[in-house]
Short mmCIF file of C-alpha atoms in Angstrom, two decimals:
data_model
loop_
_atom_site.label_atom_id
_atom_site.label_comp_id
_atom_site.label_asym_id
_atom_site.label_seq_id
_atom_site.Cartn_x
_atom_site.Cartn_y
_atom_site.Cartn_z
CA UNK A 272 9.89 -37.00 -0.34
CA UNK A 273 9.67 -33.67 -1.81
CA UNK A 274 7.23 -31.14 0.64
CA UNK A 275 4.47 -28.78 -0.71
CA UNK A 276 6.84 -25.91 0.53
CA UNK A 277 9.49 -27.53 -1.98
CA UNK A 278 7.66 -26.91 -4.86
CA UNK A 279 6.94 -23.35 -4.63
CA UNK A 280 9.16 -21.41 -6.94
CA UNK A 281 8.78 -17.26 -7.93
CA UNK A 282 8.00 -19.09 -10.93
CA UNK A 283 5.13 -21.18 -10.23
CA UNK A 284 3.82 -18.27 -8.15
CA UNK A 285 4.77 -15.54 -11.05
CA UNK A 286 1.93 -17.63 -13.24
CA UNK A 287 -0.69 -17.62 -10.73
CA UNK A 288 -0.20 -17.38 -6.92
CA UNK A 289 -3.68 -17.40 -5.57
CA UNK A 290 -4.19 -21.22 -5.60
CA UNK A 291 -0.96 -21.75 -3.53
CA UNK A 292 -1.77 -19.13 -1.07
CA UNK A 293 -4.88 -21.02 -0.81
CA UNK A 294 -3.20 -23.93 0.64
CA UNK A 295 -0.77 -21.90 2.40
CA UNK A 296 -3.68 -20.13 4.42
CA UNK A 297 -4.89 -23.45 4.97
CA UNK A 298 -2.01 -25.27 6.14
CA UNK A 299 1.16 -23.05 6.17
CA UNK A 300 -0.08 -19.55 7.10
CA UNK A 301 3.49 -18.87 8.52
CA UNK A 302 6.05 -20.68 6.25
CA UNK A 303 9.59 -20.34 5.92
CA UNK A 304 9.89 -21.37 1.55
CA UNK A 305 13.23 -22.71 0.63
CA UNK A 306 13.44 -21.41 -3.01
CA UNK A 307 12.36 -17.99 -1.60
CA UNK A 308 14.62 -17.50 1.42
CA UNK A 309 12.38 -15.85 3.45
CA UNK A 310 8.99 -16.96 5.43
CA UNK A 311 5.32 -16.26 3.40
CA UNK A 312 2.95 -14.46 4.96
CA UNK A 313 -1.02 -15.30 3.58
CA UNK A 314 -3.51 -14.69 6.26
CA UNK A 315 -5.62 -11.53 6.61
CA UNK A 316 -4.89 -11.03 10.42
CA UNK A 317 -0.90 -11.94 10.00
CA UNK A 318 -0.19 -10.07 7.32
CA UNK A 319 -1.83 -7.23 9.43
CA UNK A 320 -0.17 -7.59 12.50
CA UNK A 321 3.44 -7.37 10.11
CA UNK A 322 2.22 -4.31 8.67
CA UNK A 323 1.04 -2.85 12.09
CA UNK A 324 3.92 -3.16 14.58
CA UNK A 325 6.81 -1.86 12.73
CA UNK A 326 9.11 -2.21 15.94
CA UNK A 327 8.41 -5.97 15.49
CA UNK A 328 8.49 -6.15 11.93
CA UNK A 329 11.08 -3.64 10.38
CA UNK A 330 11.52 -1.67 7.04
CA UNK A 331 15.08 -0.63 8.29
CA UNK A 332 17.37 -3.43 6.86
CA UNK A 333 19.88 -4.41 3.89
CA UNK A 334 17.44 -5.32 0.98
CA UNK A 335 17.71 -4.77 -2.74
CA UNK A 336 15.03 -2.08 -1.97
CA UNK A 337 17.57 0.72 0.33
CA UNK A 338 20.57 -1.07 -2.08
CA UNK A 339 19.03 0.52 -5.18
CA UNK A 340 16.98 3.67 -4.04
CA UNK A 341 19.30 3.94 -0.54
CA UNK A 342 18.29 3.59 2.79
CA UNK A 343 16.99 7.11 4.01
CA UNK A 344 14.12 6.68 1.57
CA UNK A 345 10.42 7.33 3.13
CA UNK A 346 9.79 3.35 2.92
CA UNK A 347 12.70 1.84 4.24
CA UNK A 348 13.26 4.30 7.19
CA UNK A 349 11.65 4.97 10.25
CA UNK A 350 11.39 7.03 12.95
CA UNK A 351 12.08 10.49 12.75
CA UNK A 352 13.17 10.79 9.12
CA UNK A 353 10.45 8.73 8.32
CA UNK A 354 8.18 10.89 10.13
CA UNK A 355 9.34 13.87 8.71
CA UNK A 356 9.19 12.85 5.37
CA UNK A 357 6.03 12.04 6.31
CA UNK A 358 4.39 15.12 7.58
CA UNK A 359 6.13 17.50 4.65
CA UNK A 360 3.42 16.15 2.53
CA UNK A 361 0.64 14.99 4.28
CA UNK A 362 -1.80 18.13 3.95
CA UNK A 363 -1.22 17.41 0.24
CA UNK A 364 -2.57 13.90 0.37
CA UNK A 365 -5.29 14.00 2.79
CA UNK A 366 -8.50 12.20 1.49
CA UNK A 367 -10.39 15.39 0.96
CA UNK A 368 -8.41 16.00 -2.00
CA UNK A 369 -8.45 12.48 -4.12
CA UNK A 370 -11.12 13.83 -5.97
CA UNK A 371 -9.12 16.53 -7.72
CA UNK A 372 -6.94 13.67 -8.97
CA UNK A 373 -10.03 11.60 -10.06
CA UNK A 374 -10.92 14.66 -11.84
CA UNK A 375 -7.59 15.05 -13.75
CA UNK A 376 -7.48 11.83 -14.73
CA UNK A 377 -10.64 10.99 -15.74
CA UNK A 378 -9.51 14.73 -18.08
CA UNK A 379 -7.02 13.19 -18.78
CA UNK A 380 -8.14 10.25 -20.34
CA UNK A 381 -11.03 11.88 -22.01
CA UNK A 382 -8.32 13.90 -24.07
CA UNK A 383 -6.80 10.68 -25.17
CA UNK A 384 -8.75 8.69 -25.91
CA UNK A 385 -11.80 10.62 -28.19
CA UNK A 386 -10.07 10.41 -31.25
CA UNK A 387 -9.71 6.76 -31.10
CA UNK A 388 -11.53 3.97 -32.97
CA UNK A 389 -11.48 0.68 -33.89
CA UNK A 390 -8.22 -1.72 -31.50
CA UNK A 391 -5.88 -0.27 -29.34
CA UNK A 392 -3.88 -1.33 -26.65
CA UNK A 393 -5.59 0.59 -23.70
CA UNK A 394 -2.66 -0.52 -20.81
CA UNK A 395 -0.04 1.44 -23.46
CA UNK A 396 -1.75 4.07 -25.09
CA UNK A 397 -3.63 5.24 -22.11
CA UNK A 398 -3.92 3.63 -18.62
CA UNK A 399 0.06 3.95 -18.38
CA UNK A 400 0.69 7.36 -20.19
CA UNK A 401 -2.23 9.28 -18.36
CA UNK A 402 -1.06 7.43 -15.20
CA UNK A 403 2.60 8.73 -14.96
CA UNK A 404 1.02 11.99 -15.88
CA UNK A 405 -0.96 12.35 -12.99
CA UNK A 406 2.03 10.97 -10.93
CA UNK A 407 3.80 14.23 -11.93
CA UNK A 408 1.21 16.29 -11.65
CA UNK A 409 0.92 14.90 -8.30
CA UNK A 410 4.23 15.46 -6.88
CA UNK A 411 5.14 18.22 -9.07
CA UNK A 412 8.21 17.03 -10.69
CA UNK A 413 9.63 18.40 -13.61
CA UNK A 414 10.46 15.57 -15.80
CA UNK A 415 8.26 14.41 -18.76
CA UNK A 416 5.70 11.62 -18.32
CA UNK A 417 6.91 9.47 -20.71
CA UNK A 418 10.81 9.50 -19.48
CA UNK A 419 9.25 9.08 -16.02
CA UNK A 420 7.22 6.03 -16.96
CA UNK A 421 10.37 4.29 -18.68
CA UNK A 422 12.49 4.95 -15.48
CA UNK A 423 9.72 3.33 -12.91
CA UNK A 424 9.93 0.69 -14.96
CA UNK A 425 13.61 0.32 -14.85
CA UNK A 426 13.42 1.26 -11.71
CA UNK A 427 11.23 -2.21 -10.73
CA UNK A 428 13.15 -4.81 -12.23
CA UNK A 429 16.00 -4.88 -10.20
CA UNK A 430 13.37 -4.93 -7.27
CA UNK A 431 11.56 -7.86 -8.47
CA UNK A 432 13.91 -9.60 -9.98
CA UNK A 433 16.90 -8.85 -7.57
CA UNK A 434 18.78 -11.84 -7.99
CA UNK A 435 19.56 -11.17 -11.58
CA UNK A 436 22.40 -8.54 -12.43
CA UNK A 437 21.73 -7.05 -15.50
CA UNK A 438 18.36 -6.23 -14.28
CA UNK A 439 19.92 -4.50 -11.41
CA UNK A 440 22.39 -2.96 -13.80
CA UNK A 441 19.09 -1.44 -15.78
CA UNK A 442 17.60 -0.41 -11.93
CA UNK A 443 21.05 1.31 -11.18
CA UNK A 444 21.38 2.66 -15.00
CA UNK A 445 17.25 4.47 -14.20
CA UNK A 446 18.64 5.49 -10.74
CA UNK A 447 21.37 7.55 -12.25
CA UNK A 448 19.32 8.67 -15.17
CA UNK A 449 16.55 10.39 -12.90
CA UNK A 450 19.08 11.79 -10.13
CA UNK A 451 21.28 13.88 -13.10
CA UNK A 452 17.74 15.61 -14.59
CA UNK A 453 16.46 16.44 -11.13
CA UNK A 454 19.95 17.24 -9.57
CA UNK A 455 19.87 20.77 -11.25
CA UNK A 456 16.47 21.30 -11.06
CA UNK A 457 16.19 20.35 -7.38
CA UNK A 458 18.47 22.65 -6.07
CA UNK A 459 17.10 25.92 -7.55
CA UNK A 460 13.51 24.56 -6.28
CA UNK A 461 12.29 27.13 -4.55
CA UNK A 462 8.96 26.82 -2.06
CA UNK A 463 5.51 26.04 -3.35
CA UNK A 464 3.13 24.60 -0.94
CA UNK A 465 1.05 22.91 -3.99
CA UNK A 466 4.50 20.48 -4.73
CA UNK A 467 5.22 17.49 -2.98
CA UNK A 468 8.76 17.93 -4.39
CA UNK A 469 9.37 21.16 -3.01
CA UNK A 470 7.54 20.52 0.49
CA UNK A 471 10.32 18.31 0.57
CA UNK A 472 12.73 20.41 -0.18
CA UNK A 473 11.63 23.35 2.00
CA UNK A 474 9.00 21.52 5.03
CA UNK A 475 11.70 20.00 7.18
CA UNK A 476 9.47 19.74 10.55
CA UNK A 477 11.76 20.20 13.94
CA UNK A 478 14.60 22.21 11.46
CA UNK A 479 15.11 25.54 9.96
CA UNK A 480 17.21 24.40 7.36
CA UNK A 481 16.05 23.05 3.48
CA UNK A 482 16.61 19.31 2.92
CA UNK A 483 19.80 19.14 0.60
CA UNK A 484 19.32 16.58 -2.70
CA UNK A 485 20.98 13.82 -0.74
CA UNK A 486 17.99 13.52 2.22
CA UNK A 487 14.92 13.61 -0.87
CA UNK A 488 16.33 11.97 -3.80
CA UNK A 489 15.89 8.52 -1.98
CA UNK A 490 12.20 8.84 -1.48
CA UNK A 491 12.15 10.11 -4.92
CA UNK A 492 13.32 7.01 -6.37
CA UNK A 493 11.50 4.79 -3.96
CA UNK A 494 8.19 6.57 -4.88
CA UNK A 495 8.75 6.51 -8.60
CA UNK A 496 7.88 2.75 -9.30
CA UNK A 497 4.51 3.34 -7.80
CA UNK A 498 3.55 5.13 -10.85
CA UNK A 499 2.10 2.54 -12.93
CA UNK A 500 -0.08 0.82 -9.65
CA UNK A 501 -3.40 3.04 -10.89
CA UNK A 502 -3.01 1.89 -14.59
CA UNK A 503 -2.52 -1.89 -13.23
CA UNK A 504 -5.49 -1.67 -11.07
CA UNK A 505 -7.44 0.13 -13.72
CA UNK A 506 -6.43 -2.46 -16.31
CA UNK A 507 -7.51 -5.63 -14.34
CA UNK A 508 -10.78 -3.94 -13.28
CA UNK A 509 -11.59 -3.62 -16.95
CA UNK A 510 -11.01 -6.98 -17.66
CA UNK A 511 -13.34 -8.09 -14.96
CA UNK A 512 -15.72 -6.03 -15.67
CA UNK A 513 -15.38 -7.63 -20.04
CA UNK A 514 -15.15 -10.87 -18.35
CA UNK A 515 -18.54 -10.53 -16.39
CA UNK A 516 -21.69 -8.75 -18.71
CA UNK A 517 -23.63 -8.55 -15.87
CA UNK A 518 -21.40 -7.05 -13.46
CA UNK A 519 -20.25 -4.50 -16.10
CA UNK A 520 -23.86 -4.04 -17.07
CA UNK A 521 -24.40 -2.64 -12.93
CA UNK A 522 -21.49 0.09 -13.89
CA UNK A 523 -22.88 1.24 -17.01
CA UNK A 524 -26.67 1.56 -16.00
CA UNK A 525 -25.16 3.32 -12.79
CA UNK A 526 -21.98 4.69 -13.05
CA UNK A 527 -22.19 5.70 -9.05
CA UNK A 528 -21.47 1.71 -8.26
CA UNK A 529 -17.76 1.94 -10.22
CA UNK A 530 -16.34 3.28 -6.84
CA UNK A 531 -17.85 0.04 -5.46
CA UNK A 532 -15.48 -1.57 -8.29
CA UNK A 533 -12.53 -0.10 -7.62
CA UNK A 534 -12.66 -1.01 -3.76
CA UNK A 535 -13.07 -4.74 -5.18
CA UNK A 536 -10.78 -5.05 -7.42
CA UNK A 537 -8.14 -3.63 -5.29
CA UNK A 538 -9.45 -6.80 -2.98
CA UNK A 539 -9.34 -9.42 -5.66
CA UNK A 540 -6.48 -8.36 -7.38
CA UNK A 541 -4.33 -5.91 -5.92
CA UNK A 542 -1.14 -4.34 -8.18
CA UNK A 543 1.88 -4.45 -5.49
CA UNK A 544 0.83 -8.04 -3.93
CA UNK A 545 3.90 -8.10 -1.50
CA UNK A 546 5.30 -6.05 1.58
CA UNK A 547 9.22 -7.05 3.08
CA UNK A 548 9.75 -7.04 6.61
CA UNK A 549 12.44 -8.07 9.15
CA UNK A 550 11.76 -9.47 12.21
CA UNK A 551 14.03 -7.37 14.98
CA UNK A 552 13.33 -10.17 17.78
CA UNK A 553 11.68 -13.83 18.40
CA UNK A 554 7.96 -12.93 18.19
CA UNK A 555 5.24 -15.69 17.08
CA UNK A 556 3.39 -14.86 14.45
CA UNK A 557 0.24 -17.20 13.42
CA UNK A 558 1.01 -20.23 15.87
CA UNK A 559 4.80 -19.71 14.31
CA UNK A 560 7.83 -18.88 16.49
CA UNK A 561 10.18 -16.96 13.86
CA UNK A 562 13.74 -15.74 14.92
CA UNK A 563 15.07 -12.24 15.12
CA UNK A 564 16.35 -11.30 11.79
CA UNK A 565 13.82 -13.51 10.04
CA UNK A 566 13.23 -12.34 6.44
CA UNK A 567 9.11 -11.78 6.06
CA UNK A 568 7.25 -11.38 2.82
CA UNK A 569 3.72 -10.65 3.69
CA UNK A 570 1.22 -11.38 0.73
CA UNK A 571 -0.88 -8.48 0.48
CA UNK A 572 -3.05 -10.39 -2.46
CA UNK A 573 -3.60 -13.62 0.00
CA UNK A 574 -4.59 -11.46 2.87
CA UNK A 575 -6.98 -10.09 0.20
CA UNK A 576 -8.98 -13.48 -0.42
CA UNK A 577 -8.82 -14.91 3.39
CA UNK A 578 -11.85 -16.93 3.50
CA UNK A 579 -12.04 -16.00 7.34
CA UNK A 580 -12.76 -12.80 6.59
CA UNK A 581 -14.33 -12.80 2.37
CA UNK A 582 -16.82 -14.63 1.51
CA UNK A 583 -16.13 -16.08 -2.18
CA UNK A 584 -12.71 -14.26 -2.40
CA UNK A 585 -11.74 -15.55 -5.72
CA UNK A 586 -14.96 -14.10 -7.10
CA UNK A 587 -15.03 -10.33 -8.27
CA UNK A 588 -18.10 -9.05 -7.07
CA UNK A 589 -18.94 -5.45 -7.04
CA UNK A 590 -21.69 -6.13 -4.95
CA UNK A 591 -19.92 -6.90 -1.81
CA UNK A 592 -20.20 -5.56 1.35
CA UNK A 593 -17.17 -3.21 2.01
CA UNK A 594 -14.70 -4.28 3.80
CA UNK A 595 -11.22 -3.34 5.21
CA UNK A 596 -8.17 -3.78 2.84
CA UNK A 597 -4.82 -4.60 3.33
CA UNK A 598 -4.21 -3.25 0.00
CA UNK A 599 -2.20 0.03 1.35
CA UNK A 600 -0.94 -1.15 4.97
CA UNK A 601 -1.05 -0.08 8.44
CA UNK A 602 0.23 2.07 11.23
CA UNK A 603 3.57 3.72 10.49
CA UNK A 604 3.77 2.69 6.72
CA UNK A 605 0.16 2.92 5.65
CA UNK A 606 0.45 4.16 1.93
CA UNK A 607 0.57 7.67 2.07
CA UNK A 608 -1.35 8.04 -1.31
CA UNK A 609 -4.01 5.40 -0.17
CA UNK A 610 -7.15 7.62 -1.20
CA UNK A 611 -5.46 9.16 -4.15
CA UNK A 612 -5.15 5.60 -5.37
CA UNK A 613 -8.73 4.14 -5.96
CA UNK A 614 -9.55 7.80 -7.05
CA UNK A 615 -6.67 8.08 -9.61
CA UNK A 616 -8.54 4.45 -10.61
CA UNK A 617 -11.67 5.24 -10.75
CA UNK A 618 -10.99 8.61 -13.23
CA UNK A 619 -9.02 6.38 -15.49
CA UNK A 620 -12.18 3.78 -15.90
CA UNK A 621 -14.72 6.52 -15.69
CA UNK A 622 -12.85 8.61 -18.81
CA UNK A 623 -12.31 5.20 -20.88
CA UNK A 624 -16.05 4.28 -20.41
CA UNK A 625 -17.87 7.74 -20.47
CA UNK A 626 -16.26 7.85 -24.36
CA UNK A 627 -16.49 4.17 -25.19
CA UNK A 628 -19.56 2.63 -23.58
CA UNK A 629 -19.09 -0.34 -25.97
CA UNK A 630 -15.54 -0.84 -25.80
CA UNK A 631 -15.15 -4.63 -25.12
CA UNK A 632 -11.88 -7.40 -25.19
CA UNK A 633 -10.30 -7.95 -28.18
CA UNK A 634 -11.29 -11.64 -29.28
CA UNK A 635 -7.87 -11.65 -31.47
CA UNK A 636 -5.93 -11.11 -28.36
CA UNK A 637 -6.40 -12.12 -24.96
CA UNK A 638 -5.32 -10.67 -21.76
CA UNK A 639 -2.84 -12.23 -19.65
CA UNK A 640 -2.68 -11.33 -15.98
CA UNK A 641 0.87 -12.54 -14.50
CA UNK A 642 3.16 -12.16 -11.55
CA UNK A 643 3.24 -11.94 -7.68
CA UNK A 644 5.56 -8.97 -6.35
CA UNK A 645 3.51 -6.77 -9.28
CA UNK A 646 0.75 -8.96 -11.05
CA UNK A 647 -1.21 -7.00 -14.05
CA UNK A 648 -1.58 -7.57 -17.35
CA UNK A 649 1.06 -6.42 -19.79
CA UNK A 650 -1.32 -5.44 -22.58
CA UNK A 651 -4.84 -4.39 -22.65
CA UNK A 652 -5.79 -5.41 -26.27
CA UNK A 653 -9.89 -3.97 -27.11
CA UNK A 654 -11.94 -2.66 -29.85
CA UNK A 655 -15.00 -1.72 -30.04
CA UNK A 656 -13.71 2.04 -29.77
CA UNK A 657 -15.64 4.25 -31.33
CA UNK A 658 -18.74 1.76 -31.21
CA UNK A 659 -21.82 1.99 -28.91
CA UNK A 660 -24.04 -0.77 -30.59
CA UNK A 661 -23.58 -2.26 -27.29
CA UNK A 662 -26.89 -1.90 -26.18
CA UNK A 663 -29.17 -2.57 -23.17
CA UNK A 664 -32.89 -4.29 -23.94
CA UNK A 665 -35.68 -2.15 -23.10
CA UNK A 666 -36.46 -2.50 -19.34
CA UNK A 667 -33.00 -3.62 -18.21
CA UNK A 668 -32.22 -0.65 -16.46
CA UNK A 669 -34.95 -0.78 -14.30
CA UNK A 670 -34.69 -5.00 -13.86
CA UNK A 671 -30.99 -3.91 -12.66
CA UNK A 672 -32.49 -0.80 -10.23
CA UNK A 673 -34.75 -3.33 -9.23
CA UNK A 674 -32.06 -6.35 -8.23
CA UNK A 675 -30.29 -2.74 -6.19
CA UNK A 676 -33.06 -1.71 -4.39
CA UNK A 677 -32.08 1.80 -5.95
CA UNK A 678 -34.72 4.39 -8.07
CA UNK A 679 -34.27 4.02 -12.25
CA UNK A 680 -34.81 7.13 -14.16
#
C-alpha cells in the first residue's frame, strides 16, 4: 500500500505545497520523503531549532548550492570566513538604514511607472527591473540591472532544479558570464566604505591584506539570486491585497498599515520557502531521531502557517498581531539583508499604489502563484493604470478608522 510520504513529489508540491505541509505538521513534522531524498522539515519550532544551531545543522557540505557558486561563499561557510564575510558589511545593512532603500525604490518605481496606462505586466516591467536595480545599488556592483536580473535567474535554475543538466549547464553558463565582467572590474576596486563590493574587497577583519577575486566572487554569486525575492514578495502582496477589497481598502485609506502587509505576506507567502541543512551528528529533532549526515530541508513557508503558533495561517490578514518570522533565519545565518527586505517591499508597493490607486487584476489574465524552493507568480497581469474611478463611498474612511480604533481626517 502506497504511504502519504509516497505520494509527495517536487511536483505535487511545485503546484501548491501548503495543503501537504498541513498534514505533514500534523502527522509527519520530521519526515524522511522518498522522491525527495532528504527529511521535510514543517513545524514552526523545528524548522527553528535547524536554523539556530548551525553546529547541529550545517551549511558546510557538498550540495548543488557550493557546486555551482563554490563553497567559500557567505551561505555555505562558516566560521571564520563566514564571520568575516559577515562583519565587512554589516554597518552597511544595519536596520537603521532600510529606509534609504524603501526610499529608492519606492523612486524608483515612481519613475517607471507614471507614464503608464491602460495593462501591463507589473512582475516584468517593474517589480523585477526596479528590484535588481536596487540590488546594485545596494551592493554597489557595476554591472547593469537588466544583465544582472537575467544572470540571477540563470543563476536559480540549476539550484532548484539540480537534478536536471542543462539547467545546470545554464547555472554554470550565468556563473561564468558574471565572474568575466566583474573579474576586471574587481581587481582595480579600490576602497569605498558606501560598497558592499568593495568592503569586501578591502574590510578583511583579523588581516591586513585585500581579499583577492577568488575569496568574494563566491558570495557574489551566492547573493545574486536573491535579487528578485523583493519583487516576488511585492507581487504576491498585490495580489492579496486585489483578491481581498476590504483588506486593500485598510492600505489605501491608511497607507501607514502597508508595513503591517508586508510583515504578513512575508508570513503567508514567503519567496525562498526552503533552507538545506546537514545534520553533523544523531540529534532528535521533533520526536525524530535523524542520523549524522542526514540531508534536511526545512520549510520556511510551513513554519510560516503552524497552527501552534498562527491563528488562521492560510488566511492573509493584515490585521494580525505581529509575530516572529522564520522568513530570514536564525543565529549564525540569519539573512543579512533581513530589514532591507520588507523595506525594499514596501517602496515597491508604496510607488505602484501612490501613482495607481485604482490599479486592479487583469480579468483577461489571471495570476498564477507556483512552486516550493521559490513560489511567486510569473506574471503580474493589471490594468486599471492610469485610472482612479476606484472610489471609496462617502463615510468609508471613517467606518474603516472606526473598525482601527485609529483618528480619520
Amino acid at each position: 500500500m502506497t504511504s502519504f510520504l509516497d505520494t509527495i513529489t517536487p511536483e505535487v508540491l511545485h503546484a501548491d505545497p501548503y495543503p501537504i505541509y498541513q498534514r505533514l505538521r500534523r502527522d509527519h513534522p520530521v519526515a524522511e520523503i522518498p522522491a525527495l531524498g532528504c527529511w521535510l522539515v514543517t513545524r514552526w519550532q523545528d524548522v527553528r531549532q535547524v536554523m539556530s544551531h548551525s553546529q547541529t545543522f550545517t551549511t558546510s557540505f557538498p550540495s548543488a548550492m557550493s557546486e555551482i557558486y563554490g563553497s567559500e561563499n557567505i551561505l555555505s561557510s562558516s566560521g571564520g570566513i563566514h564571520q568575516g564575510l559577515r562583519a565587512s558589511v554589516e554597518e552597511l545593512f544595519e536596520p537603521e538604514r532600510a529606509g534609504l532603500a524603501r526610499e529608492h525604490a519606492r523612486k524608483l518605481v515612481i519613475e517607471r511607472v507614471s507614464g503608464m496606462h491602460g495593462r501591463a505586466d507589473l512582475m516584468g516591467e517593474v517589480l523585477q527591473p526596479v528590484a535588481a536595480e536596487v540590488f546594485r545599488w545596494m551592493l554597489g556592483l557595476e554591472v547593469d540591472s537588466t544583465t544582472l536580473l537575467r544572470m540571477a535567474q540563470d543563476l536559480w535554475l540549476g539550484i532548484l532544479d539540480p537534478g536536471d543538466p542543462a539547467k545546470l549547464a545554464v547555472s554554470a553558463a550565468a556563473m561564468n558570464e558574471l565572474d568575466a565582467a566583474l573579474t576586471p572590474w574587481f581587481e582595480g576596486l579600490g576602497p569605498d566604505p558606501s560598497s558592499a563590493i568593495a568592503r569586501w574587497r578591502h574590510i578583511t577583519p583579523g588581516s591586513d591584506c585585500p581579499r583577492g577575486v577568488a575569496a568574494v566572487l563566491p558570495t557574489i554569486r551566492v547573493v545574486l539570486p536573491s535579487l528578485p525575492e523583493p519583487g516576488w514578495a511585492a507581487g504576491s502582496l498585490l495580489v492579496a491585497l486585489f483578491d481581498d477589497p476590504d483588506q486593500r481598502g485598510l492600505v489605501r485609506d491608511h497607507p501607514e498599515l502597508l508595513g503591517d502587509a508586508v510583515h504578513e505576506v512575508l508570513r503567508w507567502m514567503p519567496p525562498f520557502g526552503l533552507v538545506e541543512r546537514m545534520t553533523t551528528r544523531p540529534v532528535e529533532l521533533g520526536g525524530t531521531r535523524l542520523p549524522a549526515g542526514a540531508q534536511v530541508l526545512a520549510a520556511i513557508g510551513s513554519a510560516n502557517r503552524d497552527e501552534t503558533v498562527f491563528e488562521q495561517p492560510d488566511t492573509f490578514d493584515l490585521r494580525r498581531r505581529r509575530q516572529p518570522l522564520v522568513s530570514f533565519g536564525y543565529g549564525e545565518h540569519a539573512c543579512l539583508v533581513r530589514a532591507f527586505i520588507p523595506a525594499i517591499v514596501e517602496g515597491l508597493v508604496a510607488g505602484i499604489l501612490d501613482v495607481h490607486p485604482g490599479v486592479r487584476a487583469d480579468p483577461s489574465e489571471q495570476s498564477r502563484v507556483a512552486g516550493w524552493g521559490a513560489r511567486y507568480t510569473a506574471r503580474l497581469c493589471v490594468d486599471g493604470l492610469g485610472d482612479s474611478a476606484t472610489e471609496y463611498t462617502p463615510g468609508r474612511r471613517q467606518a474603516v478608522a472606526a473598525q482601527l480604533g485609529v483618528a480619520s481626517s
